[in-house]
JSON list of C-alpha atoms in Angstrom, two decimals:
[
{"chain": "H", "resi": 1, "resn": "MET", "atom": "CA", "xyz": [123.10, 110.57, 100.40]},
{"chain": "H", "resi": 2, "resn": "GLU", "atom": "CA", "xyz": [119.31, 110.56, 101.53]},
{"chain": "H", "resi": 3, "resn": "LYS", "atom": "CA", "xyz": [118.30, 112.96, 103.90]},
{"chain": "H", "resi": 4, "resn": "ILE", "atom": "CA", "xyz": [116.30, 112.38, 107.25]},
{"chain": "H", "resi": 5, "resn": "LEU", "atom": "CA", "xyz": [114.63, 115.08, 109.05]},
{"chain": "H", "resi": 6, "resn": "VAL", "atom": "CA", "xyz": [114.30, 114.29, 112.79]},
{"chain": "H", "resi": 7, "resn": "VAL", "atom": "CA", "xyz": [111.75, 116.25, 114.62]},
{"chain": "H", "resi": 8, "resn": "GLU", "atom": "CA", "xyz": [111.95, 115.60, 118.37]},
{"chain": "H", "resi": 9, "resn": "ASP", "atom": "CA", "xyz": [112.08, 118.11, 121.48]},
{"chain": "H", "resi": 10, "resn": "ASP", "atom": "CA", "xyz": [114.29, 115.66, 123.33]},
{"chain": "H", "resi": 11, "resn": "LYS", "atom": "CA", "xyz": [118.14, 116.45, 122.69]},
{"chain": "H", "resi": 12, "resn": "ASP", "atom": "CA", "xyz": [118.99, 113.20, 124.03]},
{"chain": "H", "resi": 13, "resn": "ILE", "atom": "CA", "xyz": [116.73, 111.39, 121.61]},
{"chain": "H", "resi": 14, "resn": "ARG", "atom": "CA", "xyz": [117.79, 113.26, 118.63]},
{"chain": "H", "resi": 15, "resn": "ASP", "atom": "CA", "xyz": [121.37, 112.52, 119.34]},
{"chain": "H", "resi": 16, "resn": "ILE", "atom": "CA", "xyz": [120.76, 108.64, 119.71]},
{"chain": "H", "resi": 17, "resn": "LEU", "atom": "CA", "xyz": [118.90, 108.69, 116.40]},
{"chain": "H", "resi": 18, "resn": "LYS", "atom": "CA", "xyz": [121.40, 110.69, 114.76]},
{"chain": "H", "resi": 19, "resn": "ILE", "atom": "CA", "xyz": [124.21, 108.34, 115.71]},
{"chain": "H", "resi": 20, "resn": "TYR", "atom": "CA", "xyz": [122.24, 105.12, 114.58]},
{"chain": "H", "resi": 21, "resn": "LEU", "atom": "CA", "xyz": [120.99, 106.86, 111.49]},
{"chain": "H", "resi": 22, "resn": "LYS", "atom": "CA", "xyz": [124.44, 107.89, 110.51]},
{"chain": "H", "resi": 23, "resn": "THR", "atom": "CA", "xyz": [125.67, 104.36, 110.41]},
{"chain": "H", "resi": 24, "resn": "GLY", "atom": "CA", "xyz": [123.14, 103.70, 107.79]},
{"chain": "H", "resi": 25, "resn": "PHE", "atom": "CA", "xyz": [125.00, 106.75, 105.74]},
{"chain": "H", "resi": 26, "resn": "PHE", "atom": "CA", "xyz": [122.05, 109.10, 105.90]},
{"chain": "H", "resi": 27, "resn": "GLU", "atom": "CA", "xyz": [122.44, 112.96, 105.98]},
{"chain": "H", "resi": 28, "resn": "ILE", "atom": "CA", "xyz": [120.46, 114.12, 109.29]},
{"chain": "H", "resi": 29, "resn": "TRP", "atom": "CA", "xyz": [118.68, 117.48, 109.63]},
{"chain": "H", "resi": 30, "resn": "GLU", "atom": "CA", "xyz": [117.26, 118.20, 113.05]},
{"chain": "H", "resi": 31, "resn": "ALA", "atom": "CA", "xyz": [114.29, 120.16, 114.31]},
{"chain": "H", "resi": 32, "resn": "GLU", "atom": "CA", "xyz": [113.49, 120.56, 118.04]},
{"chain": "H", "resi": 33, "resn": "ASN", "atom": "CA", "xyz": [109.98, 122.00, 117.62]},
{"chain": "H", "resi": 34, "resn": "GLY", "atom": "CA", "xyz": [107.30, 122.38, 114.94]},
{"chain": "H", "resi": 35, "resn": "LYS", "atom": "CA", "xyz": [108.36, 125.92, 114.05]},
{"chain": "H", "resi": 36, "resn": "GLN", "atom": "CA", "xyz": [112.00, 124.86, 113.34]},
{"chain": "H", "resi": 37, "resn": "ALA", "atom": "CA", "xyz": [110.43, 121.78, 111.41]},
{"chain": "H", "resi": 38, "resn": "PHE", "atom": "CA", "xyz": [108.43, 124.12, 109.04]},
{"chain": "H", "resi": 39, "resn": "GLU", "atom": "CA", "xyz": [111.62, 126.12, 108.40]},
{"chain": "H", "resi": 40, "resn": "VAL", "atom": "CA", "xyz": [113.42, 123.37, 107.23]},
{"chain": "H", "resi": 41, "resn": "LEU", "atom": "CA", "xyz": [110.78, 121.94, 105.11]},
{"chain": "H", "resi": 42, "resn": "GLU", "atom": "CA", "xyz": [110.20, 125.47, 103.58]},
{"chain": "H", "resi": 43, "resn": "ASN", "atom": "CA", "xyz": [113.79, 125.40, 102.07]},
{"chain": "H", "resi": 44, "resn": "LYS", "atom": "CA", "xyz": [114.56, 121.61, 101.79]},
{"chain": "H", "resi": 45, "resn": "GLU", "atom": "CA", "xyz": [112.81, 118.44, 101.00]},
{"chain": "H", "resi": 46, "resn": "PRO", "atom": "CA", "xyz": [113.86, 115.39, 102.89]},
{"chain": "H", "resi": 47, "resn": "ASP", "atom": "CA", "xyz": [113.53, 111.69, 101.44]},
{"chain": "H", "resi": 48, "resn": "LEU", "atom": "CA", "xyz": [111.95, 110.59, 105.21]},
{"chain": "H", "resi": 49, "resn": "VAL", "atom": "CA", "xyz": [110.64, 112.55, 108.20]},
{"chain": "H", "resi": 50, "resn": "ILE", "atom": "CA", "xyz": [110.75, 111.13, 111.71]},
{"chain": "H", "resi": 51, "resn": "LEU", "atom": "CA", "xyz": [108.29, 113.02, 113.54]},
{"chain": "H", "resi": 52, "resn": "ASP", "atom": "CA", "xyz": [107.57, 112.98, 117.28]},
{"chain": "H", "resi": 53, "resn": "LEU", "atom": "CA", "xyz": [103.86, 113.31, 118.06]},
{"chain": "H", "resi": 54, "resn": "MET", "atom": "CA", "xyz": [104.26, 115.49, 121.21]},
{"chain": "H", "resi": 55, "resn": "LEU", "atom": "CA", "xyz": [105.87, 118.75, 120.63]},
{"chain": "H", "resi": 56, "resn": "PRO", "atom": "CA", "xyz": [106.32, 121.81, 122.63]},
{"chain": "H", "resi": 57, "resn": "ASP", "atom": "CA", "xyz": [104.59, 124.15, 120.03]},
{"chain": "H", "resi": 58, "resn": "ILE", "atom": "CA", "xyz": [102.92, 122.13, 117.42]},
{"chain": "H", "resi": 59, "resn": "ASN", "atom": "CA", "xyz": [101.04, 118.93, 117.25]},
{"chain": "H", "resi": 60, "resn": "GLY", "atom": "CA", "xyz": [102.95, 116.48, 115.48]},
{"chain": "H", "resi": 61, "resn": "LEU", "atom": "CA", "xyz": [99.42, 115.45, 113.77]},
{"chain": "H", "resi": 62, "resn": "ASP", "atom": "CA", "xyz": [99.34, 118.82, 112.45]},
{"chain": "H", "resi": 63, "resn": "ILE", "atom": "CA", "xyz": [102.72, 118.87, 110.95]},
{"chain": "H", "resi": 64, "resn": "CYS", "atom": "CA", "xyz": [102.08, 115.47, 109.42]},
{"chain": "H", "resi": 65, "resn": "LYS", "atom": "CA", "xyz": [98.83, 116.63, 107.90]},
{"chain": "H", "resi": 66, "resn": "ASN", "atom": "CA", "xyz": [100.49, 119.84, 106.43]},
{"chain": "H", "resi": 67, "resn": "ILE", "atom": "CA", "xyz": [103.40, 117.64, 104.89]},
{"chain": "H", "resi": 68, "resn": "ARG", "atom": "CA", "xyz": [100.71, 115.20, 103.12]},
{"chain": "H", "resi": 69, "resn": "ILE", "atom": "CA", "xyz": [99.24, 118.14, 101.42]},
{"chain": "H", "resi": 70, "resn": "LYS", "atom": "CA", "xyz": [102.27, 118.48, 98.99]},
{"chain": "H", "resi": 71, "resn": "TYR", "atom": "CA", "xyz": [104.54, 115.69, 99.53]},
{"chain": "H", "resi": 72, "resn": "LYS", "atom": "CA", "xyz": [104.38, 111.75, 99.62]},
{"chain": "H", "resi": 73, "resn": "TYR", "atom": "CA", "xyz": [107.75, 110.76, 101.06]},
{"chain": "H", "resi": 74, "resn": "PRO", "atom": "CA", "xyz": [107.65, 108.44, 104.07]},
{"chain": "H", "resi": 75, "resn": "ILE", "atom": "CA", "xyz": [106.63, 109.60, 107.72]},
{"chain": "H", "resi": 76, "resn": "ILE", "atom": "CA", "xyz": [107.62, 107.61, 110.61]},
{"chain": "H", "resi": 77, "resn": "MET", "atom": "CA", "xyz": [105.67, 108.90, 113.66]},
{"chain": "H", "resi": 78, "resn": "ILE", "atom": "CA", "xyz": [107.22, 108.70, 117.34]},
{"chain": "H", "resi": 79, "resn": "THR", "atom": "CA", "xyz": [105.08, 108.63, 120.08]},
{"chain": "H", "resi": 80, "resn": "ALA", "atom": "CA", "xyz": [105.14, 108.03, 123.94]},
{"chain": "H", "resi": 81, "resn": "LYS", "atom": "CA", "xyz": [101.43, 107.24, 123.88]},
{"chain": "H", "resi": 82, "resn": "THR", "atom": "CA", "xyz": [100.51, 103.65, 123.69]},
{"chain": "H", "resi": 83, "resn": "SER", "atom": "CA", "xyz": [96.99, 103.40, 122.97]},
{"chain": "H", "resi": 84, "resn": "ASP", "atom": "CA", "xyz": [95.70, 102.15, 119.72]},
{"chain": "H", "resi": 85, "resn": "GLN", "atom": "CA", "xyz": [93.50, 105.55, 119.31]},
{"chain": "H", "resi": 86, "resn": "ASP", "atom": "CA", "xyz": [96.67, 107.75, 119.27]},
{"chain": "H", "resi": 87, "resn": "LYS", "atom": "CA", "xyz": [98.46, 105.31, 116.77]},
{"chain": "H", "resi": 88, "resn": "ILE", "atom": "CA", "xyz": [95.45, 105.20, 114.54]},
{"chain": "H", "resi": 89, "resn": "ALA", "atom": "CA", "xyz": [95.25, 109.12, 114.50]},
{"chain": "H", "resi": 90, "resn": "GLY", "atom": "CA", "xyz": [98.85, 109.05, 113.43]},
{"chain": "H", "resi": 91, "resn": "LEU", "atom": "CA", "xyz": [98.28, 106.55, 110.35]},
{"chain": "H", "resi": 92, "resn": "THR", "atom": "CA", "xyz": [94.99, 108.47, 109.55]},
{"chain": "H", "resi": 93, "resn": "TYR", "atom": "CA", "xyz": [96.83, 111.76, 109.21]},
{"chain": "H", "resi": 94, "resn": "GLY", "atom": "CA", "xyz": [99.16, 110.32, 106.75]},
{"chain": "H", "resi": 95, "resn": "ALA", "atom": "CA", "xyz": [101.79, 108.52, 108.62]},
{"chain": "H", "resi": 96, "resn": "ASP", "atom": "CA", "xyz": [103.41, 105.49, 107.16]},
{"chain": "H", "resi": 97, "resn": "ASP", "atom": "CA", "xyz": [104.66, 103.85, 110.27]},
{"chain": "H", "resi": 98, "resn": "TYR", "atom": "CA", "xyz": [104.67, 104.60, 114.02]},
{"chain": "H", "resi": 99, "resn": "ILE", "atom": "CA", "xyz": [107.08, 103.72, 116.94]},
{"chain": "H", "resi": 100, "resn": "THR", "atom": "CA", "xyz": [106.35, 103.84, 120.42]},
{"chain": "H", "resi": 101, "resn": "LYS", "atom": "CA", "xyz": [108.81, 105.13, 123.20]},
{"chain": "H", "resi": 102, "resn": "PRO", "atom": "CA", "xyz": [111.13, 103.65, 124.42]},
{"chain": "H", "resi": 103, "resn": "PHE", "atom": "CA", "xyz": [112.24, 102.25, 121.37]},
{"chain": "H", "resi": 104, "resn": "ASN", "atom": "CA", "xyz": [115.30, 100.30, 120.16]},
{"chain": "H", "resi": 105, "resn": "PRO", "atom": "CA", "xyz": [117.33, 102.43, 117.82]},
{"chain": "H", "resi": 106, "resn": "LEU", "atom": "CA", "xyz": [118.38, 99.38, 115.58]},
{"chain": "H", "resi": 107, "resn": "GLU", "atom": "CA", "xyz": [114.63, 99.03, 115.17]},
{"chain": "H", "resi": 108, "resn": "VAL", "atom": "CA", "xyz": [114.34, 102.60, 114.10]},
{"chain": "H", "resi": 109, "resn": "LEU", "atom": "CA", "xyz": [117.18, 102.27, 111.43]},
{"chain": "H", "resi": 110, "resn": "ALA", "atom": "CA", "xyz": [115.54, 99.11, 110.18]},
{"chain": "H", "resi": 111, "resn": "ARG", "atom": "CA", "xyz": [112.27, 100.82, 109.68]},
{"chain": "H", "resi": 112, "resn": "VAL", "atom": "CA", "xyz": [113.67, 103.85, 107.96]},
{"chain": "H", "resi": 113, "resn": "LYS", "atom": "CA", "xyz": [115.55, 101.43, 105.44]},
{"chain": "H", "resi": 114, "resn": "ALA", "atom": "CA", "xyz": [112.43, 99.73, 104.75]},
{"chain": "H", "resi": 115, "resn": "GLN", "atom": "CA", "xyz": [110.33, 102.66, 104.04]},
{"chain": "H", "resi": 116, "resn": "LEU", "atom": "CA", "xyz": [112.71, 104.29, 101.80]},
{"chain": "H", "resi": 117, "resn": "ARG", "atom": "CA", "xyz": [113.41, 101.06, 99.95]},
{"chain": "H", "resi": 118, "resn": "ARG", "atom": "CA", "xyz": [109.73, 100.71, 99.39]},
{"chain": "H", "resi": 119, "resn": "TYR", "atom": "CA", "xyz": [109.24, 104.45, 98.44]},
{"chain": "H", "resi": 120, "resn": "LYS", "atom": "CA", "xyz": [112.43, 104.33, 95.84]},
{"chain": "H", "resi": 121, "resn": "GLU", "atom": "CA", "xyz": [110.74, 101.32, 94.09]},
{"chain": "H", "resi": 122, "resn": "TYR", "atom": "CA", "xyz": [107.91, 103.38, 93.12]},
{"chain": "H", "resi": 123, "resn": "TRP", "atom": "CA", "xyz": [110.26, 105.55, 90.96]},
{"chain": "H", "resi": 124, "resn": "LYS", "atom": "CA", "xyz": [112.24, 102.85, 89.10]},
{"chain": "H", "resi": 125, "resn": "GLY", "atom": "CA", "xyz": [111.58, 101.88, 85.88]},
{"chain": "H", "resi": 126, "resn": "SER", "atom": "CA", "xyz": [110.16, 98.37, 85.49]},
{"chain": "H", "resi": 127, "resn": "ASN", "atom": "CA", "xyz": [109.60, 95.63, 82.81]},
{"chain": "H", "resi": 128, "resn": "GLU", "atom": "CA", "xyz": [106.18, 94.97, 84.34]},
{"chain": "H", "resi": 129, "resn": "LYS", "atom": "CA", "xyz": [102.96, 96.50, 83.30]},
{"chain": "H", "resi": 130, "resn": "ASN", "atom": "CA", "xyz": [103.10, 99.95, 84.85]},
{"chain": "H", "resi": 131, "resn": "THR", "atom": "CA", "xyz": [99.75, 100.89, 84.60]},
{"chain": "H", "resi": 132, "resn": "ILE", "atom": "CA", "xyz": [96.69, 99.10, 86.11]},
{"chain": "H", "resi": 133, "resn": "TYR", "atom": "CA", "xyz": [93.20, 99.62, 85.02]},
{"chain": "H", "resi": 134, "resn": "TYR", "atom": "CA", "xyz": [90.01, 98.54, 86.99]},
{"chain": "H", "resi": 135, "resn": "LYS", "atom": "CA", "xyz": [86.52, 99.82, 86.97]},
{"chain": "H", "resi": 136, "resn": "GLY", "atom": "CA", "xyz": [87.45, 103.68, 86.57]},
{"chain": "H", "resi": 137, "resn": "LEU", "atom": "CA", "xyz": [90.33, 103.17, 88.82]},
{"chain": "H", "resi": 138, "resn": "ILE", "atom": "CA", "xyz": [93.90, 104.14, 87.44]},
{"chain": "H", "resi": 139, "resn": "LEU", "atom": "CA", "xyz": [97.15, 103.09, 89.14]},
{"chain": "H", "resi": 140, "resn": "ASP", "atom": "CA", "xyz": [100.21, 104.48, 87.54]},
{"chain": "H", "resi": 141, "resn": "ARG", "atom": "CA", "xyz": [103.42, 102.63, 89.13]},
{"chain": "H", "resi": 142, "resn": "ASN", "atom": "CA", "xyz": [105.91, 104.74, 87.88]},
{"chain": "H", "resi": 143, "resn": "SER", "atom": "CA", "xyz": [104.51, 108.06, 88.89]},
{"chain": "H", "resi": 144, "resn": "MET", "atom": "CA", "xyz": [102.60, 106.85, 91.84]},
{"chain": "H", "resi": 145, "resn": "HIS", "atom": "CA", "xyz": [99.49, 108.59, 90.89]},
{"chain": "H", "resi": 146, "resn": "VAL", "atom": "CA", "xyz": [96.19, 107.12, 91.36]},
{"chain": "H", "resi": 147, "resn": "ASN", "atom": "CA", "xyz": [93.20, 108.25, 89.58]},
{"chain": "H", "resi": 148, "resn": "LEU", "atom": "CA", "xyz": [89.32, 107.14, 90.23]},
{"chain": "H", "resi": 149, "resn": "ASN", "atom": "CA", "xyz": [86.79, 108.17, 87.84]},
{"chain": "H", "resi": 150, "resn": "GLY", "atom": "CA", "xyz": [88.80, 111.47, 86.97]},
{"chain": "H", "resi": 151, "resn": "ILE", "atom": "CA", "xyz": [89.53, 112.49, 90.54]},
{"chain": "H", "resi": 152, "resn": "ASN", "atom": "CA", "xyz": [93.39, 112.12, 91.52]},
{"chain": "H", "resi": 153, "resn": "LEU", "atom": "CA", "xyz": [93.37, 110.35, 94.98]},
{"chain": "H", "resi": 154, "resn": "LYS", "atom": "CA", "xyz": [96.25, 111.85, 97.40]},
{"chain": "H", "resi": 155, "resn": "LEU", "atom": "CA", "xyz": [97.62, 108.71, 98.94]},
{"chain": "H", "resi": 156, "resn": "THR", "atom": "CA", "xyz": [100.64, 107.90, 101.15]},
{"chain": "H", "resi": 157, "resn": "PRO", "atom": "CA", "xyz": [103.14, 105.79, 100.06]},
{"chain": "H", "resi": 158, "resn": "THR", "atom": "CA", "xyz": [102.03, 102.86, 102.28]},
{"chain": "H", "resi": 159, "resn": "GLU", "atom": "CA", "xyz": [98.36, 103.25, 100.90]},
{"chain": "H", "resi": 160, "resn": "PHE", "atom": "CA", "xyz": [99.53, 103.19, 97.16]},
{"chain": "H", "resi": 161, "resn": "LYS", "atom": "CA", "xyz": [101.53, 99.93, 97.81]},
{"chain": "H", "resi": 162, "resn": "LEU", "atom": "CA", "xyz": [98.61, 98.47, 99.81]},
{"chain": "H", "resi": 163, "resn": "LEU", "atom": "CA", "xyz": [96.26, 99.30, 96.93]},
{"chain": "H", "resi": 164, "resn": "GLU", "atom": "CA", "xyz": [98.96, 98.00, 94.21]},
{"chain": "H", "resi": 165, "resn": "ILE", "atom": "CA", "xyz": [98.97, 94.86, 96.23]},
{"chain": "H", "resi": 166, "resn": "LEU", "atom": "CA", "xyz": [95.54, 93.98, 96.04]},
{"chain": "H", "resi": 167, "resn": "LEU", "atom": "CA", "xyz": [95.05, 94.99, 92.42]},
{"chain": "H", "resi": 168, "resn": "LEU", "atom": "CA", "xyz": [98.04, 92.75, 91.55]},
{"chain": "H", "resi": 169, "resn": "ASN", "atom": "CA", "xyz": [96.18, 89.82, 93.34]},
{"chain": "H", "resi": 170, "resn": "LYS", "atom": "CA", "xyz": [92.47, 90.54, 91.73]},
{"chain": "H", "resi": 171, "resn": "GLY", "atom": "CA", "xyz": [90.44, 87.52, 92.78]},
{"chain": "H", "resi": 172, "resn": "GLN", "atom": "CA", "xyz": [92.56, 86.32, 95.74]},
{"chain": "H", "resi": 173, "resn": "VAL", "atom": "CA", "xyz": [91.53, 86.92, 99.35]},
{"chain": "H", "resi": 174, "resn": "LEU", "atom": "CA", "xyz": [94.61, 88.24, 101.31]},
{"chain": "H", "resi": 175, "resn": "SER", "atom": "CA", "xyz": [94.63, 87.82, 105.17]},
{"chain": "H", "resi": 176, "resn": "GLY", "atom": "CA", "xyz": [95.86, 90.72, 107.07]},
{"chain": "H", "resi": 177, "resn": "GLU", "atom": "CA", "xyz": [98.88, 88.90, 107.76]},
{"chain": "H", "resi": 178, "resn": "LYS", "atom": "CA", "xyz": [99.53, 88.20, 104.25]},
{"chain": "H", "resi": 179, "resn": "LEU", "atom": "CA", "xyz": [98.95, 91.88, 103.55]},
{"chain": "H", "resi": 180, "resn": "PHE", "atom": "CA", "xyz": [101.28, 92.78, 106.31]},
{"chain": "H", "resi": 181, "resn": "HIS", "atom": "CA", "xyz": [104.18, 90.83, 105.07]},
{"chain": "H", "resi": 182, "resn": "LEU", "atom": "CA", "xyz": [103.61, 91.77, 101.40]},
{"chain": "H", "resi": 183, "resn": "LEU", "atom": "CA", "xyz": [103.65, 95.33, 102.41]},
{"chain": "H", "resi": 184, "resn": "ARG", "atom": "CA", "xyz": [106.59, 95.58, 104.81]},
{"chain": "H", "resi": 185, "resn": "GLU", "atom": "CA", "xyz": [108.67, 92.73, 103.09]},
{"chain": "H", "resi": 186, "resn": "ASP", "atom": "CA", "xyz": [110.67, 92.53, 106.23]},
{"chain": "H", "resi": 187, "resn": "GLU", "atom": "CA", "xyz": [110.21, 89.89, 109.20]},
{"chain": "H", "resi": 188, "resn": "TYR", "atom": "CA", "xyz": [111.16, 92.35, 111.65]},
{"chain": "H", "resi": 189, "resn": "TYR", "atom": "CA", "xyz": [107.71, 93.65, 111.45]},
{"chain": "H", "resi": 190, "resn": "SER", "atom": "CA", "xyz": [105.90, 90.57, 112.10]},
{"chain": "H", "resi": 191, "resn": "LYS", "atom": "CA", "xyz": [104.62, 91.61, 115.43]},
{"chain": "H", "resi": 192, "resn": "SER", "atom": "CA", "xyz": [101.79, 93.29, 114.60]},
{"chain": "H", "resi": 193, "resn": "THR", "atom": "CA", "xyz": [99.10, 93.41, 111.68]},
{"chain": "H", "resi": 194, "resn": "ASN", "atom": "CA", "xyz": [96.57, 96.08, 113.36]},
{"chain": "H", "resi": 195, "resn": "THR", "atom": "CA", "xyz": [97.89, 98.79, 111.01]},
{"chain": "H", "resi": 196, "resn": "ILE", "atom": "CA", "xyz": [96.61, 97.03, 107.71]},
{"chain": "H", "resi": 197, "resn": "THR", "atom": "CA", "xyz": [93.02, 97.75, 109.16]},
{"chain": "H", "resi": 198, "resn": "VAL", "atom": "CA", "xyz": [93.75, 101.43, 109.44]},
{"chain": "H", "resi": 199, "resn": "HIS", "atom": "CA", "xyz": [95.34, 101.62, 106.13]},
{"chain": "H", "resi": 200, "resn": "ILE", "atom": "CA", "xyz": [92.50, 99.68, 104.38]},
{"chain": "H", "resi": 201, "resn": "ARG", "atom": "CA", "xyz": [90.06, 102.11, 106.21]},
{"chain": "H", "resi": 202, "resn": "ASN", "atom": "CA", "xyz": [91.87, 105.12, 105.12]},
{"chain": "H", "resi": 203, "resn": "LEU", "atom": "CA", "xyz": [91.95, 104.04, 101.58]},
{"chain": "H", "resi": 204, "resn": "ARG", "atom": "CA", "xyz": [88.24, 103.48, 101.57]},
{"chain": "H", "resi": 205, "resn": "GLU", "atom": "CA", "xyz": [87.52, 107.00, 102.92]},
{"chain": "H", "resi": 206, "resn": "LYS", "atom": "CA", "xyz": [89.79, 108.49, 100.17]},
{"chain": "H", "resi": 207, "resn": "MET", "atom": "CA", "xyz": [88.08, 106.27, 97.52]},
{"chain": "H", "resi": 208, "resn": "LYS", "atom": "CA", "xyz": [84.62, 107.16, 98.96]},
{"chain": "H", "resi": 209, "resn": "GLU", "atom": "CA", "xyz": [83.60, 103.64, 99.41]},
{"chain": "H", "resi": 210, "resn": "SER", "atom": "CA", "xyz": [80.42, 102.76, 101.11]},
{"chain": "H", "resi": 211, "resn": "PHE", "atom": "CA", "xyz": [81.27, 100.78, 104.17]},
{"chain": "H", "resi": 212, "resn": "GLU", "atom": "CA", "xyz": [78.20, 98.53, 104.06]},
{"chain": "H", "resi": 213, "resn": "ARG", "atom": "CA", "xyz": [78.56, 97.78, 100.18]},
{"chain": "H", "resi": 214, "resn": "PRO", "atom": "CA", "xyz": [82.20, 98.56, 98.83]},
{"chain": "H", "resi": 215, "resn": "GLU", "atom": "CA", "xyz": [82.71, 98.53, 95.39]},
{"chain": "H", "resi": 216, "resn": "TYR", "atom": "CA", "xyz": [86.52, 98.04, 95.27]},
{"chain": "H", "resi": 217, "resn": "ILE", "atom": "CA", "xyz": [88.00, 96.69, 98.50]},
{"chain": "H", "resi": 218, "resn": "LYS", "atom": "CA", "xyz": [85.67, 94.14, 99.91]},
{"chain": "H", "resi": 219, "resn": "THR", "atom": "CA", "xyz": [86.02, 92.49, 103.40]},
{"chain": "H", "resi": 220, "resn": "VAL", "atom": "CA", "xyz": [85.48, 88.64, 103.62]},
{"chain": "H", "resi": 221, "resn": "TRP", "atom": "CA", "xyz": [84.74, 88.56, 107.40]},
{"chain": "H", "resi": 222, "resn": "GLY", "atom": "CA", "xyz": [87.31, 86.43, 109.46]},
{"chain": "H", "resi": 223, "resn": "VAL", "atom": "CA", "xyz": [89.52, 85.60, 106.28]},
{"chain": "H", "resi": 224, "resn": "GLY", "atom": "CA", "xyz": [90.70, 89.10, 104.69]},
{"chain": "H", "resi": 225, "resn": "TYR", "atom": "CA", "xyz": [90.24, 91.32, 101.76]},
{"chain": "H", "resi": 226, "resn": "ILE", "atom": "CA", "xyz": [89.78, 91.11, 98.10]},
{"chain": "H", "resi": 227, "resn": "ILE", "atom": "CA", "xyz": [89.27, 93.23, 95.08]},
{"chain": "H", "resi": 228, "resn": "GLU", "atom": "CA", "xyz": [87.23, 90.81, 92.78]},
{"chain": "H", "resi": 229, "resn": "ASP", "atom": "CA", "xyz": [88.59, 89.76, 89.51]}
]
């Protein structure tokens, strides 16, 4: 049974999430503040974390950043803030997705399942070529490791999947909408593609790409993104 850590200071919200997530046969761990979250994470490793941005003691962004130092499991950020800047901050610190309050619990359940499905796929054996090489870049699809010119890149599951998609489609310009659907593999997410821009930016920063003259992920203005063949 997969384990979900819910970090949320509002008990009513925790209870609602627990009810709906249990219908997906998940084991639920709870934390009502950052201190409790760290206590859980010191002794246990969840399969996914649902993390409130605004906690009474520790900022959710700091918790997200701390998790990403060591772990790659998915993080879904919950926020009452609706500005793009706040959402971008969560993705920049390593979150894979965000949900804005008030939310539909069924949507949360769908997103949790989608994130876990994609994450588990990284660890499955495959008959396809498991290692991709490109200009000093090595992407291992089994171990989910990426090495660039001898340096290991610490990518989130979403960043890894996005880079994998671009590499598997070398020579093709992929629009933000196309990348979005290939990444999410779920029509439930079709309402927005702006997260793609943020994930591309994060990837470029971790790869130390020049914005003006990127060597790997190139922008075709008004069309999309490409890794040239």
